[in-house]
PDB file of C-alpha atoms in Angstrom:
ATOM      1  CA  UNK T 281       0.000   0.000   0.000  1.00  0.00           C
ATOM      2  CA  UNK T 282       2.729   2.467   0.988  1.00  0.00           C
ATOM      3  CA  UNK T 283       4.738   1.531  -2.116  1.00  0.00           C
ATOM      4  CA  UNK T 284       1.811   2.342  -4.407  1.00  0.00           C
ATOM      5  CA  UNK T 285       1.257   5.696  -2.741  1.00  0.00           C
ATOM      6  CA  UNK T 286       4.935   6.548  -3.130  1.00  0.00           C
ATOM      7  CA  UNK T 287       4.565   5.658  -6.828  1.00  0.00           C
ATOM      8  CA  UNK T 288       1.658   8.094  -7.088  1.00  0.00           C
ATOM      9  CA  UNK T 289       3.726  10.797  -5.402  1.00  0.00           C
ATOM     10  CA  UNK T 290       6.583  10.107  -7.818  1.00  0.00           C
ATOM     11  CA  UNK T 291       4.216  10.465 -10.788  1.00  0.00           C
ATOM     12  CA  UNK T 292       2.941  13.740  -9.351  1.00  0.00           C
ATOM     13  CA  UNK T 293       6.498  15.066  -9.109  1.00  0.00           C
ATOM     14  CA  UNK T 294       7.154  13.856 -12.647  1.00  0.00           C
ATOM     15  CA  UNK T 295       4.099  15.728 -13.928  1.00  0.00           C
ATOM     16  CA  UNK T 296       5.209  18.923 -12.184  1.00  0.00           C
ATOM     17  CA  UNK T 297       8.543  18.776 -14.004  1.00  0.00           C
ATOM     18  CA  UNK T 298       7.467  17.657 -17.468  1.00  0.00           C
ATOM     19  CA  UNK T 299       3.816  18.836 -17.690  1.00  0.00           C
ATOM     20  CA  UNK T 300       2.829  15.752 -19.698  1.00  0.00           C
ATOM     21  CA  UNK T 301      -0.868  15.031 -19.398  1.00  0.00           C
ATOM     22  CA  UNK T 302      -0.236  11.299 -19.901  1.00  0.00           C
ATOM     23  CA  UNK T 303       1.060  11.351 -16.337  1.00  0.00           C
ATOM     24  CA  UNK T 304      -2.412  12.345 -15.144  1.00  0.00           C
ATOM     25  CA  UNK T 305      -3.776   9.183 -16.741  1.00  0.00           C
ATOM     26  CA  UNK T 306      -1.169   7.090 -14.948  1.00  0.00           C
ATOM     27  CA  UNK T 307      -1.892   8.872 -11.675  1.00  0.00           C
ATOM     28  CA  UNK T 308      -5.600   8.156 -12.118  1.00  0.00           C
ATOM     29  CA  UNK T 309      -4.869   4.490 -12.789  1.00  0.00           C
ATOM     30  CA  UNK T 310      -2.655   4.185  -9.725  1.00  0.00           C
ATOM     31  CA  UNK T 311      -5.238   5.911  -7.513  1.00  0.00           C
ATOM     32  CA  UNK T 312      -7.910   3.531  -8.789  1.00  0.00           C
ATOM     33  CA  UNK T 313      -5.675   0.552  -8.073  1.00  0.00           C
ATOM     34  CA  UNK T 314      -4.858   1.726  -4.542  1.00  0.00           C
ATOM     35  CA  UNK T 315      -8.479   2.368  -3.639  1.00  0.00           C
ATOM     36  CA  UNK T 316      -9.715  -0.846  -5.247  1.00  0.00           C
ATOM     37  CA  UNK T 317      -7.264  -2.807  -3.108  1.00  0.00           C
ATOM     38  CA  UNK T 318      -8.156  -0.760  -0.047  1.00  0.00           C
ATOM     39  CA  UNK T 319     -11.878  -1.264  -0.447  1.00  0.00           C
ATOM     40  CA  UNK T 320     -11.577  -4.965  -1.234  1.00  0.00           C
ATOM     41  CA  UNK T 321      -9.017  -5.940   1.400  1.00  0.00           C
ATOM     42  CA  UNK T 322      -9.517  -3.604   4.325  1.00  0.00           C
ATOM     43  CA  UNK T 323     -12.332  -4.252   6.731  1.00  0.00           C
ATOM     44  CA  UNK T 324     -12.114  -0.707   8.058  1.00  0.00           C
ATOM     45  CA  UNK T 325     -12.663   0.942   4.666  1.00  0.00           C
ATOM     46  CA  UNK T 326     -15.470   3.405   5.082  1.00  0.00           C
ATOM     47  CA  UNK T 327     -17.571   5.897   3.233  1.00  0.00           C
ATOM     48  CA  UNK T 328     -14.795   8.406   3.925  1.00  0.00           C
ATOM     49  CA  UNK T 329     -12.432   6.331   1.797  1.00  0.00           C
ATOM     50  CA  UNK T 330     -14.957   6.266  -1.011  1.00  0.00           C
ATOM     51  CA  UNK T 331     -15.439  10.023  -0.712  1.00  0.00           C
ATOM     52  CA  UNK T 332     -11.662  10.588  -0.816  1.00  0.00           C
ATOM     53  CA  UNK T 333     -11.373   8.362  -3.875  1.00  0.00           C
ATOM     54  CA  UNK T 334     -14.068  10.319  -5.704  1.00  0.00           C
ATOM     55  CA  UNK T 335     -12.525  13.608  -4.628  1.00  0.00           C
ATOM     56  CA  UNK T 336      -9.097  12.694  -6.036  1.00  0.00           C
ATOM     57  CA  UNK T 337     -10.584  11.567  -9.338  1.00  0.00           C
ATOM     58  CA  UNK T 338     -12.632  14.758  -9.543  1.00  0.00           C
ATOM     59  CA  UNK T 339      -9.566  16.928  -8.960  1.00  0.00           C
ATOM     60  CA  UNK T 340      -7.570  15.123 -11.662  1.00  0.00           C
ATOM     61  CA  UNK T 341     -10.459  15.293 -14.106  1.00  0.00           C
ATOM     62  CA  UNK T 342     -10.898  19.016 -13.501  1.00  0.00           C
ATOM     63  CA  UNK T 343      -7.162  19.516 -14.019  1.00  0.00           C
ATOM     64  CA  UNK T 344      -7.507  17.909 -17.442  1.00  0.00           C
ATOM     65  CA  UNK T 345     -10.613  19.854 -18.444  1.00  0.00           C
ATOM     66  CA  UNK T 346     -10.011  23.292 -16.966  1.00  0.00           C
ATOM     67  CA  UNK T 347      -6.195  23.285 -16.852  1.00  0.00           C
ATOM     68  CA  UNK T 348      -6.235  24.068 -13.135  1.00  0.00           C
ATOM     69  CA  UNK T 349      -3.134  25.013 -11.194  1.00  0.00           C
ATOM     70  CA  UNK T 350      -1.379  21.735 -10.507  1.00  0.00           C
ATOM     71  CA  UNK T 351       0.418  23.057  -7.441  1.00  0.00           C
ATOM     72  CA  UNK T 352      -2.746  23.482  -5.381  1.00  0.00           C
ATOM     73  CA  UNK T 353      -4.448  20.439  -6.875  1.00  0.00           C
ATOM     74  CA  UNK T 354      -1.549  18.108  -6.156  1.00  0.00           C
ATOM     75  CA  UNK T 355      -1.145  19.505  -2.671  1.00  0.00           C
ATOM     76  CA  UNK T 356      -4.761  18.600  -1.991  1.00  0.00           C
ATOM     77  CA  UNK T 357      -4.284  15.106  -3.471  1.00  0.00           C
ATOM     78  CA  UNK T 358      -1.148  14.544  -1.377  1.00  0.00           C
ATOM     79  CA  UNK T 359      -3.018  15.610   1.767  1.00  0.00           C
ATOM     80  CA  UNK T 360      -5.885  13.242   0.999  1.00  0.00           C
ATOM     81  CA  UNK T 361      -3.479  10.335   0.446  1.00  0.00           C
ATOM     82  CA  UNK T 362      -1.533  11.189   3.616  1.00  0.00           C
ATOM     83  CA  UNK T 363      -4.748  11.166   5.652  1.00  0.00           C
ATOM     84  CA  UNK T 364      -5.766   7.867   4.082  1.00  0.00           C
ATOM     85  CA  UNK T 365      -2.576   6.154   5.256  1.00  0.00           C
ATOM     86  CA  UNK T 366      -3.164   7.111   8.900  1.00  0.00           C
TER      87      UNK T 366
END
């Protein structure tokens, strides 16, 4: 679980440097994989986890559509993932 989140954080840093929108697709895929595993394997997964999952996907989608500032968006995503690991 921690390894997958560190992979997501690495992809986020990669996107910040290169600004390639393909990275957003990979980030979305990794987030989906992490949350699928979390929801299937963890007994303590709750509606909060589902809300966080939807929130991350919404942020990434809005970044693609509206070309939002990635600095604030990724900070929010990192905070959500950090809270999820607690």
